Structure formats: structure tokens, C-alpha cells
XYZ file of C-alpha atoms in Angstrom:
586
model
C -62.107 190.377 138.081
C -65.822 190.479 137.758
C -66.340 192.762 134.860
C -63.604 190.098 133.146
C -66.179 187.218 134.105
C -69.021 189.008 133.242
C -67.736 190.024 129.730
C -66.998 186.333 129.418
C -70.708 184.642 130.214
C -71.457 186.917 127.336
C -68.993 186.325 125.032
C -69.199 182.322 125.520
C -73.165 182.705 125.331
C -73.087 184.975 122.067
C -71.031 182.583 120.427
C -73.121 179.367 121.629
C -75.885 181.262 120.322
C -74.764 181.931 116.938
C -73.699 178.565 116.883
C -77.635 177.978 117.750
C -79.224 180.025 114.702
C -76.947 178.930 112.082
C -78.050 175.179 113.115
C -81.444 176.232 112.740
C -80.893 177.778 109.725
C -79.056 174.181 108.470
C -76.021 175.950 108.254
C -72.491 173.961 108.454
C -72.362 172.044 111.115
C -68.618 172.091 111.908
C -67.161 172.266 115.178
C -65.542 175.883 116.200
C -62.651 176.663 118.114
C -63.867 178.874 121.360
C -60.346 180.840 123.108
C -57.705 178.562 121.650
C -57.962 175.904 124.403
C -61.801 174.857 123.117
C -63.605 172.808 120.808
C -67.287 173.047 120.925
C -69.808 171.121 118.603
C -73.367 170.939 118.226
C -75.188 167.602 117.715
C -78.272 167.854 116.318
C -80.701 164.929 116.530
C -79.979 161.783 114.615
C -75.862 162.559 114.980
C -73.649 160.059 117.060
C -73.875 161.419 120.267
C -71.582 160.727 122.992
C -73.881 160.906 125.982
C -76.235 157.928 124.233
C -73.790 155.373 126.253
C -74.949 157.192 129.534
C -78.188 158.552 129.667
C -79.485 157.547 126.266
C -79.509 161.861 124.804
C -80.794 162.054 121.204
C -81.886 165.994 121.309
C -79.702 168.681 120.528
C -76.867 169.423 122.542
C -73.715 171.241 122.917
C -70.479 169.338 123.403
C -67.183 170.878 124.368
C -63.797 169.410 124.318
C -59.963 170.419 124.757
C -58.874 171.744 121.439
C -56.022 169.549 119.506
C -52.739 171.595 120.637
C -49.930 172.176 118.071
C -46.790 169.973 118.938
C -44.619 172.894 119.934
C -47.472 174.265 122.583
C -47.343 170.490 123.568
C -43.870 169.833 125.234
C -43.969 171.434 128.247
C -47.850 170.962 129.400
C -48.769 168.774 131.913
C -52.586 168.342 132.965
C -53.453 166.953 136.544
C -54.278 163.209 136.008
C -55.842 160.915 138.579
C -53.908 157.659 139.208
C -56.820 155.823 137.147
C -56.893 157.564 134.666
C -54.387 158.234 131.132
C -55.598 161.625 129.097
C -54.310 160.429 125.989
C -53.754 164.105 124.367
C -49.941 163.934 123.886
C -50.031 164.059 120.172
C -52.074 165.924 117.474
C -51.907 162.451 115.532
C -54.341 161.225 118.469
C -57.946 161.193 116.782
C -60.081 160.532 119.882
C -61.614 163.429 121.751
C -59.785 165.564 124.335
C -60.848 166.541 128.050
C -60.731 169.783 129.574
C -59.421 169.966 133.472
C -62.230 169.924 135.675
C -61.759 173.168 137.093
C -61.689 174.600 133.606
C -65.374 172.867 132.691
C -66.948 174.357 136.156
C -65.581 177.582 134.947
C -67.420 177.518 131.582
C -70.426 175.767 133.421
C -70.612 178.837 135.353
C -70.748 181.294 132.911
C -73.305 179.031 131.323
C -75.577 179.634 133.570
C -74.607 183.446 134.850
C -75.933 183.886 131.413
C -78.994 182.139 131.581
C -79.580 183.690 134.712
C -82.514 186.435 134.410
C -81.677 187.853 137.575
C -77.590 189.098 135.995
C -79.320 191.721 134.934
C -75.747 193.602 135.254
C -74.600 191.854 132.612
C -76.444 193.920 130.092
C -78.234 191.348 127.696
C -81.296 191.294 125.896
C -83.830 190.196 127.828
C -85.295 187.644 127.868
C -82.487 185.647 126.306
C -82.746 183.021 124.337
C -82.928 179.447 125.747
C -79.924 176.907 124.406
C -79.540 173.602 124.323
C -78.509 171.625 126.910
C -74.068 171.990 127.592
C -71.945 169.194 128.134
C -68.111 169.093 128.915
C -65.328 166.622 128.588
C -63.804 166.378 132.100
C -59.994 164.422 132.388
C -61.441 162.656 135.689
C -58.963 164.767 137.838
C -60.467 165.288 140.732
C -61.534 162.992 143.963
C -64.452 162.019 142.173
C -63.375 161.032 138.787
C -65.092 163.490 136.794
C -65.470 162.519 133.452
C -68.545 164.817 132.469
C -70.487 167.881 133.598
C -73.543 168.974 132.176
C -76.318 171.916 132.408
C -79.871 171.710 131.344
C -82.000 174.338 131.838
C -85.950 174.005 133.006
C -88.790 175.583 131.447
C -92.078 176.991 132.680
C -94.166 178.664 129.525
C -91.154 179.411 127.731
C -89.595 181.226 130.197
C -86.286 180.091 132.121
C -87.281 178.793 135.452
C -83.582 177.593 136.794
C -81.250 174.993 135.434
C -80.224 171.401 136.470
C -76.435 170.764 136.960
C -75.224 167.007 136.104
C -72.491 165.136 137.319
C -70.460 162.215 135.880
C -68.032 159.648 137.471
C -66.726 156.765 135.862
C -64.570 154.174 137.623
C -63.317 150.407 136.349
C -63.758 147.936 139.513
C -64.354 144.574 139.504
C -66.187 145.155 143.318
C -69.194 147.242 142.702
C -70.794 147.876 146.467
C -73.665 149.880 145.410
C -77.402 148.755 146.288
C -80.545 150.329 144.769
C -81.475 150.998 148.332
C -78.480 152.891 148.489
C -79.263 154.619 145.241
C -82.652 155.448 146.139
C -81.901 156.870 150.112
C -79.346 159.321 148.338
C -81.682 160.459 145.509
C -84.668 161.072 148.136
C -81.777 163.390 151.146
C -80.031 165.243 147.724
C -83.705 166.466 146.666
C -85.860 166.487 149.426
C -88.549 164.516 147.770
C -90.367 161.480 149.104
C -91.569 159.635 146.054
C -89.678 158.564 143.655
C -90.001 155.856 140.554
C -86.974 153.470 138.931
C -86.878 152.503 135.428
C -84.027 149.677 134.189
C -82.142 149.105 130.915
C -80.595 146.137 129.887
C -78.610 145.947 126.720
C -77.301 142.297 125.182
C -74.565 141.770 122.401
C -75.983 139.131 120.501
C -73.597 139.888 117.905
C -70.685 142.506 117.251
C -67.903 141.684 114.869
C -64.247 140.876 116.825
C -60.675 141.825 115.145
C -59.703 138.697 113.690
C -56.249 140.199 111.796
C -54.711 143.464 112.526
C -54.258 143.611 109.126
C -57.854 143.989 108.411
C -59.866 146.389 109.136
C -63.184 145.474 111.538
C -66.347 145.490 110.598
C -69.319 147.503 111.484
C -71.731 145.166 112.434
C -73.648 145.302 115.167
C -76.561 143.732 116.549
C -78.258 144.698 120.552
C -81.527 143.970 122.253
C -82.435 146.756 124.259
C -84.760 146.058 127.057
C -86.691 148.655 129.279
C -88.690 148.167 132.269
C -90.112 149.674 135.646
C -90.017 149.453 138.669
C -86.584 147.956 139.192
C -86.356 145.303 142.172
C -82.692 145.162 142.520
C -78.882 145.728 141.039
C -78.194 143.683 137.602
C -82.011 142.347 137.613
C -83.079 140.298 134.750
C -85.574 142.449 132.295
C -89.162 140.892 133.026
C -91.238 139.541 130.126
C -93.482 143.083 130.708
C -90.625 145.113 129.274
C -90.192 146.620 126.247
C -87.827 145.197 123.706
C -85.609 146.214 120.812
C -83.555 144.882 118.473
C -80.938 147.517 117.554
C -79.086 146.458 113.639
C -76.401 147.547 111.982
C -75.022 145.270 109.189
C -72.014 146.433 107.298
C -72.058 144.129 104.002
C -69.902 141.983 103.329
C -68.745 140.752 107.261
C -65.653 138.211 107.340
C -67.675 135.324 108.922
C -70.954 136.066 107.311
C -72.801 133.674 104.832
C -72.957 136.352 101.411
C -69.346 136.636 100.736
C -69.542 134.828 97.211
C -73.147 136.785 96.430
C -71.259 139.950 98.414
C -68.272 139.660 95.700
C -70.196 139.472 92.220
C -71.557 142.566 93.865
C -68.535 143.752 94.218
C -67.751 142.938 90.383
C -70.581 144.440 89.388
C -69.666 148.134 90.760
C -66.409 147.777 89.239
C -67.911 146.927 85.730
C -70.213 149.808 86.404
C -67.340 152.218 87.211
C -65.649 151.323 84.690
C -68.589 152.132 81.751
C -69.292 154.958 83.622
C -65.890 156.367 83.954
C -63.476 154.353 81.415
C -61.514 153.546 84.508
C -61.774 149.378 85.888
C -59.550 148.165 88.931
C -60.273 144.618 88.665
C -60.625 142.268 91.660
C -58.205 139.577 92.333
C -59.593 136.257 90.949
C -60.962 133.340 92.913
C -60.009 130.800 90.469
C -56.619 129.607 89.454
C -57.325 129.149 85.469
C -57.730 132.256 83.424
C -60.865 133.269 82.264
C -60.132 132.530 79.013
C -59.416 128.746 79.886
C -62.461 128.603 82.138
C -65.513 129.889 79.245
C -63.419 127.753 76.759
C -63.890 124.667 79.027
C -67.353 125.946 79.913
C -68.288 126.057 76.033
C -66.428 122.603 75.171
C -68.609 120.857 77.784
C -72.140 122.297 76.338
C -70.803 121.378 73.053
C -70.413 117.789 73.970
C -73.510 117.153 75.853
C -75.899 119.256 73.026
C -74.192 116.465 70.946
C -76.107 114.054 72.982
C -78.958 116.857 74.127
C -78.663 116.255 77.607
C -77.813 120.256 78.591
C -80.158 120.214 81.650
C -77.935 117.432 83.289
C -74.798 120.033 82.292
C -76.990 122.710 83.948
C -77.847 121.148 87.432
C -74.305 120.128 87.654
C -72.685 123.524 86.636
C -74.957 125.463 89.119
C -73.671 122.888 91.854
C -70.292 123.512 90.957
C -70.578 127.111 90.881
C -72.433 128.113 93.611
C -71.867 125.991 96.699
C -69.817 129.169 97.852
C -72.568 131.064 97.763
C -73.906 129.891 101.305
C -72.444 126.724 103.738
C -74.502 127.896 106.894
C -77.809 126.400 105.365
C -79.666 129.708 105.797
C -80.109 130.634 102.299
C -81.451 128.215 99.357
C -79.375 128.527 96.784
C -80.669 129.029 92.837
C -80.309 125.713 90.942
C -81.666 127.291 87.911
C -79.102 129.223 86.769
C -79.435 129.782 82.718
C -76.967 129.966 80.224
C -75.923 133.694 80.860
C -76.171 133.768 84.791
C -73.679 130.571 84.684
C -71.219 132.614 81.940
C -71.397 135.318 84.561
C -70.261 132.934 87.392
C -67.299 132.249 85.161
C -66.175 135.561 84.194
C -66.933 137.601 87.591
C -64.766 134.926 89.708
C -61.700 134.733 87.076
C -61.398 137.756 84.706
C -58.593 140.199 85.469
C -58.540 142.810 82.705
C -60.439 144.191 79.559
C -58.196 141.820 77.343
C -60.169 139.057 78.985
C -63.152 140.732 78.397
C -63.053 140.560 74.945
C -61.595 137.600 74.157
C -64.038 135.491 76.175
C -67.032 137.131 74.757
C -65.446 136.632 71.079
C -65.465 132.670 71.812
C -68.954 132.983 72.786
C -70.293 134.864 70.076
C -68.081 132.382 67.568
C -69.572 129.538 69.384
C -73.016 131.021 68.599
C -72.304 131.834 65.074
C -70.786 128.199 64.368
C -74.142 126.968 66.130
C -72.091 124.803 68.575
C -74.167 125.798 71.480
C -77.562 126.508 71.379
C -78.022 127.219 75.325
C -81.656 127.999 77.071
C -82.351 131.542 78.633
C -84.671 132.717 81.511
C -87.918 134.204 79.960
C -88.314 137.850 80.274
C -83.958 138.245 79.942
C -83.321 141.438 77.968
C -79.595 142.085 77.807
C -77.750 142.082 75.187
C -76.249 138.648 75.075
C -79.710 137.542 75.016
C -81.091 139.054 72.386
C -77.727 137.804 70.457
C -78.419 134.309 71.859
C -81.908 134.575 70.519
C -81.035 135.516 67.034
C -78.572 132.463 67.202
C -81.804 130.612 66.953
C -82.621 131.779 63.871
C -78.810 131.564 62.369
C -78.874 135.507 61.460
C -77.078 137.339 64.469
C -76.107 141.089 64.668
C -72.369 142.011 64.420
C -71.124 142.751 67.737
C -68.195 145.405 67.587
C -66.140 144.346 70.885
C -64.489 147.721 71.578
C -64.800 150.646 73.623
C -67.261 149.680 76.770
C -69.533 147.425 74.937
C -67.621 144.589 76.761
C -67.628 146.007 79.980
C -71.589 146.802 79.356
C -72.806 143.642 77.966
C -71.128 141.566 81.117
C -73.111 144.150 83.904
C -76.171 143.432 82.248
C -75.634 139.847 82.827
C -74.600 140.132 86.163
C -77.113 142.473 86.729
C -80.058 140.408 85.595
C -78.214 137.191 87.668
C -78.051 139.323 90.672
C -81.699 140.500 90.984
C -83.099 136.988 90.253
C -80.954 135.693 93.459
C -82.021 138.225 95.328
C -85.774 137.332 94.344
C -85.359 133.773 94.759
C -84.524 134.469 98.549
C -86.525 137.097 99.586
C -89.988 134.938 97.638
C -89.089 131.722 98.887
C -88.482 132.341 101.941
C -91.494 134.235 102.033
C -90.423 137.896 103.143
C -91.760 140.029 100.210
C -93.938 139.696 97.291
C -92.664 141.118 93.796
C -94.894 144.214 94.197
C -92.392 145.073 97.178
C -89.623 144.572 95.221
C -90.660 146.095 91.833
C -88.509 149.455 93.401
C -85.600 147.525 93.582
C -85.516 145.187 90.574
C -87.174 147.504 87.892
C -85.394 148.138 84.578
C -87.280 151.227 83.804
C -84.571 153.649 85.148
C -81.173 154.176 84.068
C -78.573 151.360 84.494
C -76.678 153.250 87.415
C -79.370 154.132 89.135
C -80.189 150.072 88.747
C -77.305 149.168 90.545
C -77.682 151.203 93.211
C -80.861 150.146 93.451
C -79.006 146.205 93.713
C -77.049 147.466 96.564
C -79.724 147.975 98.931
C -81.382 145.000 98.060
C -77.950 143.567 98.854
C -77.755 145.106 102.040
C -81.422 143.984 103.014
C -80.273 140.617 102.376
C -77.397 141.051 105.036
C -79.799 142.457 107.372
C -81.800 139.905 107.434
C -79.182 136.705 107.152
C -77.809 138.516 109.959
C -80.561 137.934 112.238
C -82.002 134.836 111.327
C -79.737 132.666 113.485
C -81.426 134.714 116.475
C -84.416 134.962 115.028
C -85.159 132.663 112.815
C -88.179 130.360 114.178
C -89.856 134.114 114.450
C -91.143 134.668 111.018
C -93.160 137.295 111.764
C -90.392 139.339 113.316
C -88.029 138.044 110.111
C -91.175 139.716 107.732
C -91.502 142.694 109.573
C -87.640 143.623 109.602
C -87.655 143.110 105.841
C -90.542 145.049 105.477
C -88.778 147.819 107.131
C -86.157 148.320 105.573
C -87.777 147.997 102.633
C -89.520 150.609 103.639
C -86.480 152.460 104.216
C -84.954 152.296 101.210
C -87.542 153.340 99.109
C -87.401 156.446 100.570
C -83.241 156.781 101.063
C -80.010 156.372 100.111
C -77.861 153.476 101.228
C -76.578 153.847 104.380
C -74.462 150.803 105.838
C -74.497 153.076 109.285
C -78.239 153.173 109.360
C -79.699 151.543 112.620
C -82.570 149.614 112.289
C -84.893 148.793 114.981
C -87.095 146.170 115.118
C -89.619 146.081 118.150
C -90.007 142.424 119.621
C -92.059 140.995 122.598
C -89.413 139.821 125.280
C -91.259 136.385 125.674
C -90.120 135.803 121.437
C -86.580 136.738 122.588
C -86.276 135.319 126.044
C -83.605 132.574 124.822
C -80.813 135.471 123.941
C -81.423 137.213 127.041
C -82.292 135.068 129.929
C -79.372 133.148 131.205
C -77.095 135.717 129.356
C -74.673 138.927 131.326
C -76.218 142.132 129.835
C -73.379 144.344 128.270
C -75.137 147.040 129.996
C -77.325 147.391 133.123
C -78.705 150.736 133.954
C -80.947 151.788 136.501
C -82.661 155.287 136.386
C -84.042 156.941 139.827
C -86.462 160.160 139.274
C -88.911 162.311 141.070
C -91.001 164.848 139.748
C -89.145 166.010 136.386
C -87.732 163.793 134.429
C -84.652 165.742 134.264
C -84.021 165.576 138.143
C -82.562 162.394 137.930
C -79.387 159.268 139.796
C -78.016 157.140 137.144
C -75.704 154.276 138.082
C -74.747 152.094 135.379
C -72.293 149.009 134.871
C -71.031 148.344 131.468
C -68.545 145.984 130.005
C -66.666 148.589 128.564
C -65.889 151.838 129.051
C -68.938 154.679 128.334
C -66.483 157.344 128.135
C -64.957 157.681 124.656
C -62.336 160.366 125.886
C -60.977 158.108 129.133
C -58.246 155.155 128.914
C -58.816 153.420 132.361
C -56.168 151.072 133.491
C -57.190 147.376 134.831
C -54.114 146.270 136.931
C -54.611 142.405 136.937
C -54.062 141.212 134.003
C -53.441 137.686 136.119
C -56.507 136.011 134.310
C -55.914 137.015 130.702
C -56.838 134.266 128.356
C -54.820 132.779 125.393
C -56.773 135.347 123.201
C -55.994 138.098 125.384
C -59.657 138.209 126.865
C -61.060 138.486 130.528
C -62.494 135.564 131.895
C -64.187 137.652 134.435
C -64.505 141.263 132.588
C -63.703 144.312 134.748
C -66.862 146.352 134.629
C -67.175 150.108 134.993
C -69.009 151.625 137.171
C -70.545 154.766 135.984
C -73.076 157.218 138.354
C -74.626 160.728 137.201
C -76.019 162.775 140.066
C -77.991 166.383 138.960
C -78.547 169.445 141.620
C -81.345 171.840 140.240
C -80.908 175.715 141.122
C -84.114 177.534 141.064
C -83.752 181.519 139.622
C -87.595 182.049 140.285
């Protein structure tokens, strides 16, 4: 029996090593399978980390999990459950993470640490070994406790191992939490002998998180916390002082059902499909916003300017056309809207919002380009415009015009330079007037000197920064400073990578700025943090709104004060506490 567990702390630590190198080598980062019944992965920094709703991890560490079974090994295994608890891990069509049994994860915490151990020297490994990352395990929350996680850190003293700290995790839903900090504090000082200790708080607040309006649709992304940290902590669920430090946390998927961008967010949208479509020959058009064709809608767009040139009052057809066209474009009041739009900007409104297929391409461009040749119109351009229309509309000037050959992509081209010129001017006009960034910020974004693709990618993180910061104006918007310097940072960002709708912004803020969204508000989260000595040696209890363990379903009884909506008047919230024992080996 002990040469068995002996050959196994090796065999797990070899392969937990290997694992180790090839990370450091940025080899793939895939997730292995470890004696059928396994799954271990290992998050580097800057991955989505599981612990992060717990105890806020960020370095590297190894997480294990019950492998997927295959449905035949499935039908006749039962796991241990506690009456709370529901292991969802019935089907392989179940995407959510697995838990081990609890006596399984103390088995492979063991040999975690028999391996670490410099004082196995029976077990015949180099010495010294190698240090690994820290080892967390799923745990199905089977036993008395409700185990939902154990975890192994080890401790360091010049780079050799010292001993290793041993974490435990219990999450329960009850609407009656009884503990007290004192409480908290009396057990952290009798489990480690120690005298002095510190607390440090957390607070986080939803200010705003996108809700399922249609099960039909799927939710957004969007996400936006203050995170505030503080110490010392006077008692359970205290309100963050003004002293601590604050963060606003922002994730902004484009596009958001009840955001303010949708129209802008759409000719965006119309824009990547032109692009795809000269870039590949492929187009899926949009559906159309408007109920005339395309073709009826530039004919009646070209009939008016006709009429009013007659009488040359085309400004007055101007103001009212850009009124018409773009009151979509924002009813909250946040943004000011362009009433400038020329000639080929309003075409664009037009054609993005109606046309349907390359037939409609063509033919509307072929009544322009008539129009121009007949000299019925003889419509006014932004300065500085370079596409191709232009120039055509500036030869129309003159009455000698270059033949236009309507096949192939020059359609789908000569509409995305329109709509690409249109797009960057709106996003100027915003960003300018509401004075968040000067042209030489911008120049990245909104130059023409690089390819046309690379343009429009270029458009789509402008696009995004514009969500970004839309999206936190209604919290922040009396706070210009803290409006500048989130623009400023992703601006920042974006000059230097790709676009990344997932990215998390962070914005620090002083809490006296933000002390309106906070106050008088329920924190989604309240943690409190006991430690002595090293920071590893550590009692957690937190309460959260929902549940911090992504591999859990907890039941919640009473449903006797469900809403209309099917929300909680009074939320159940969980109770989650992590404890840690050290063990010395020198």
C-alpha cells in the first residue's frame, strides 16, 4: 500500500511538473486528463480564474476537476451529495465544471505535498525538487462541512521549501448569517496561536450588469463594478470608508440591447459586412430598418435636392435630412448628435439602413452618378473627403466626370469608403466636443495612411471606446476628469492591442467622487480578510449575492417571496468561509 502511494506522489508531481515547464516554455495551454477520473489545468496570470470570486488569485495556479465521463461509464455512478447541494455531472452535454468527492481531493492533496516534502526522502526524487504552483481542487460539498474547495500553497524561505499551507472552502446559501468578526477573529487567533492579527474588507457594487430580457437572445457581456478596499474592518457588512481604495471594474460588450449606440452600433455593423464582402466576394446583408427599398429611398432622396437646388435652399434640405436621419442615433441625451452631415454621409444613412443585396448596390449608385452627369444635383462635401464618390462629385463641378464601371466590388468599395469617412467624423465629433481627446490622440484611429482593412479595424475600437465611455457616463458623468482619464486609457490600450470586447478596464476613483453609487446601496459582495504574520496564513468569510462557486447548484427552498419577474425581494445570500492550517517541514 505504501510503495503504491509513494509511486503515486511521484507520478502526479512529474506530470504537474511537466505541465509546469511547458507553461514556461509558452507551450499549449490545454487542460490534460490525469488517471481517467481527472482534469487538471493551469491558469497562468491574466486567464479567468475561478478562485478570483473568493480570494481574489491572479498568479499561476493549478486547477483540478472531475473529468467529463462517457455516457455508458455514466449510468450506474452515484457520487455522495449533501442535501444542499446538486453535482450537476449527469451528462457529457453539461459544459460547467465537475467536482471531485472530497475524499478523492484530500487524497491528491496528500500526495501533493508527500512530494513537496524534503524530508520523503524514500521516495527517491531529485532533490531539491522543484517548487509548483499553488493546487486547487473542485470538491462536490459532500461532507459535514460543505466542501466546495481545497487548496495547497507552499511557503518559501530563500528558495527553499519551508512547509506548505492547506486551505479550506465551505460554501452555504442562508438567508441567517450568525457570524460576527469577533467571532472570526477569536477563531483565527486559537487555530494559529498568534496574538496579533490585522482585517482588511472588500466591497464590490453592481452598478450595472446586463439582465436576460428574451430567452431568445443571447445576454450581453457587459459589466460594470466598483471595487472598494479598506482596513481595519469595524464590523460584518460595514460600509467602505471614504479612506479606501476604489475601482471601477468595465467591461462593455458593443452593441448592449438597452444602450444608447444601437443606430451608430449598426452602420458599424454594415460597414464589416461591406468590408467582408470586398475582401472576400462573399456579403450577408443585414435586415433593413426601413420599409421602402433602397432604391425608392435615394430616388426620393435625389428628387428632394433636385427641387430645393431649383430654389437653392439645400442647407434647409440638409438640417432637415440630418434630423430625420439621425434621431435614432441617441434618445438618452448623452451624445450630441452631428447636424452636419454632407451630401455623402446622408447617402450613406440611406443605403446602410435599407439596402438588401448587390442589385441595390448598383442601381442606387447608377441614379446618383446619372443625377450628377444630368447636373440635377450639385450637393456640398466635407473638406478633406477623399473617397471615391467625392472625387466623382467634384468633377461634377466641372461637367467632365470619369466613367464609373459598376461591377465586380467597386460598388461594395465605393459605399465603405463613405461609411467609413461618416463613421470616423461621428466618432470625432463626440470624443472633441465633449472634450475627451484631441485629434493627435486619435490620429491612430482615424488615419487613412494604412490599408482599408486595417482602417476598419482601427473604427472598431474607436467604436468600442465610445461604448466604454457612454457606458459610464450616467455614473459618472459630472466627473470629467474620471470620464478623460478612462478614455485616455483605453486609448492607450488600443494603440498597443487588438480589440478585445472581454478586456477589463479599470479606472481608479477616489470613493468621496463615487460615494452616491455606493453609500445607501447592498454591496454584491462583502468580504472580510483576517491575517497574521504571512499573508498566506489567512480566515476569509464572505457573503455574496450569488453563488462564488461555478461548479455548485445550491437549492433556496422558499420560493414564497418570488416576484412577478421571478426575482427575490430579499436575495438569499451565500455564505462562503476559507480557513488555512500551515505544516512546517523545517
Amino acid at each position: 500500500m505504501w510503495a503504491r502511494r509513494n509511486r503515486a506522489a511521484r507520478d502526479f508531481y512529474t506530470r504537474l511538473l511537466q505541465e509546469f515547464n511547458e507553461e514556461k516554455k509558452g507551450s499549449s495551454k490545454d487542460p490534460f486528463i490525469y488517471e481517467a477520473d481527472i482534469k487538471v489545468q493551469l491558469i497562468s496570470k491574466g486567464q479567468p480564474n475561478p478562485l478570483k470570486n473568493i480570494l481574489n488569485e491572479s498568479e499561476l495556479v493549478f486547477i483540478v476537476e472531475k473529468a467529463p465521463l462517457e455516457k455508458e461509464e455514466t449510468s450506474n455512478i452515484e457520487e455522495p451529495q449533501s442535501e444542499e447541494t446538486v453535482i450537476s455531472d449527469f451528462s457529457t452535454e453539461n459544459a460547467g465544471p465537475l467536482a471531485l468527492p472530497v475524499g478523492r481531493a484530500r487524497q491528491l492533496i496528500g500526495l501533493y505535498t508527500m512530494a513537496h516534502n524534503p524530508n520523503m526522502t524514500h521516495l527517491n526524487m531529485n532533490q531539491p525538487v522543484t517548487a509548483l504552483p499553488p493546487l486547487w481542487i473542485r470538491c462536490d460539498s459532500s461532507d459535514p462541512e460543505g466542501t466546495c474547495w481545497l487548496g495547497a500553497e507552499l511557503t518559501m524561505a530563500n528558495d527553499s521549501i519551508t512547509g506548505i499551507v492547506l486551505y479550506v472552502v465551505s460554501c452555504k446559501a442562508d438567508k441567517i448569517y450568525s457570524v460576527t468578526l469577533e467571532s472570526l477573529k477569536h477563531s483565527h487567533k486559537k487555530r494559529h496561536h498568534v496574538s496579533s492579527i490585522t482585517a482588511g474588507g472588500f466591497a464590490q457594487y453592481e452598478l450595472f450588469k446586463s439582465s436576460v430580457l428574451d430567452e431568445t437572445v443571447i445576454p450581453s457581456q457587459t459589466m460594470i463594478t466598483l471595487d472598494l478596499s479598506w482596513s481595519p474592518v469595524d464590523e460584518i457588512l460595514q460600509i467602505p470608508p471614504l479612506s479606501s481604495t476604489a475601482t471601477l471594474n468595465i467591461k462593455v460588450e458593443s452593441g448592449e440591447l438597452r444602450g444608447c449606440l444601437n443606430h451608430l452600433y449598426r452602420e458599424l455593423k454594415f460597414l464589416l459586412v461591406l468590408a467582408e464582402g470586398v475582401r472576400t466576394g462573399v456579403t450577408e446583408w443585414l435586415e433593413p430598418l426601413e420599409a421602402k427599398s433602397a432604391i425608392e429611398l435615394v430616388q426620393e432622396f435625389l428628387d428632394d435636392l433636385n427641387k430645393l437646388d431649383e430654389f437653392g435652399d439645400s442647407a434647409k434640405n440638409e438640417t432637415e435630412t440630418v434630423k430625420h436621419d439621425t434621431a435614432a442615433v441617441d434618445r438618452a441625451v448623452l451624445i450630441t448628435v452631428r447636424g452636419d452631415l454632407d451630401f455623402a454621409e446622408q447617402l450613406w444613412c440611406k443605403m446602410s439602413s435599407s439596402v438588401v443585396s448587390y442589385q441595390d448596390l448598383v442601381k442606387c449608385f447608377t441614379l446618383v452618378i446619372q443625377s450628377l452627369q444630368r447636373g440635377d444635383i450639385q450637393p456640398w462635401l466635407h473638406s478633406g473627403s477623399s473617397s471615391w464618390l467625392s472625387r466623382l462629385i467634384h468633377q461634377s463641378y466641372h461637367g467632365a466626370m470619369d466613367t464609373v464601371s459598376l461591377t465586380g466590388t467597386a460598388p461594395l468599395q465605393m459605399l465603405l469608403e463613405i461609411g467609413l469617412d461618416k463613421l470616423k467624423k461621428d466618432y470625432i465629433s463626440f470624443f472633441i466636443g465633449q472634450e475627451l481627446a484631441s485629434l493627435n490622440h486619435l490620429d491612430y484611429f482615424i488615419s487613412p495612411t494604412v490599408d482599408i482593412q486595417e482602417q476598419i479595424h482601427r473604427v472598431q475600437k474607436l467604436h468600442h471606446i465610445l461604448e466604454i465611455t457612454v457606458s459610464c457616463m450616467r455614473f459618472i458623468k459630472s466627473q470629467h476628469e474620471l470620464l478623460f482619464s478612462l478614455t485616455q486609457s483605453c486609448i492607450r490600450y488600443y494603440k498597443q492591442n487588438p480589440l478585445d470586447e472581454q478586456h477589463i478596464f479599470q479606472l481608479p476613483v477616489r470613493p468621496a467622487a463615487v460615494k452616491n453609487l455606493y453609500q445607501s446601496e447592498k454591496p454584491q459582495k462583502w468580504r472580510v480578510e483576517i491575517n497574521s504574520g504571512p499573508k498566506k496564513i489567512k480566515t476569509v468569510c464572505q457573503l455574496s449575492d450569488g453563488s462564488p462557486v461555478d461548479h455548485l447548484s445550491f437549492h433556496k427552498h422558499d420560493f414564497s417571496e418570488l416576484t412577478l419577474n421571478g426575482s427575490l425581494e430579499e436575495r438569499t445570500p451565500f455564505t462562503t468561509m476559507v480557513t488555512c492550517s500551515q505544516v512546517h517541514f523545517k
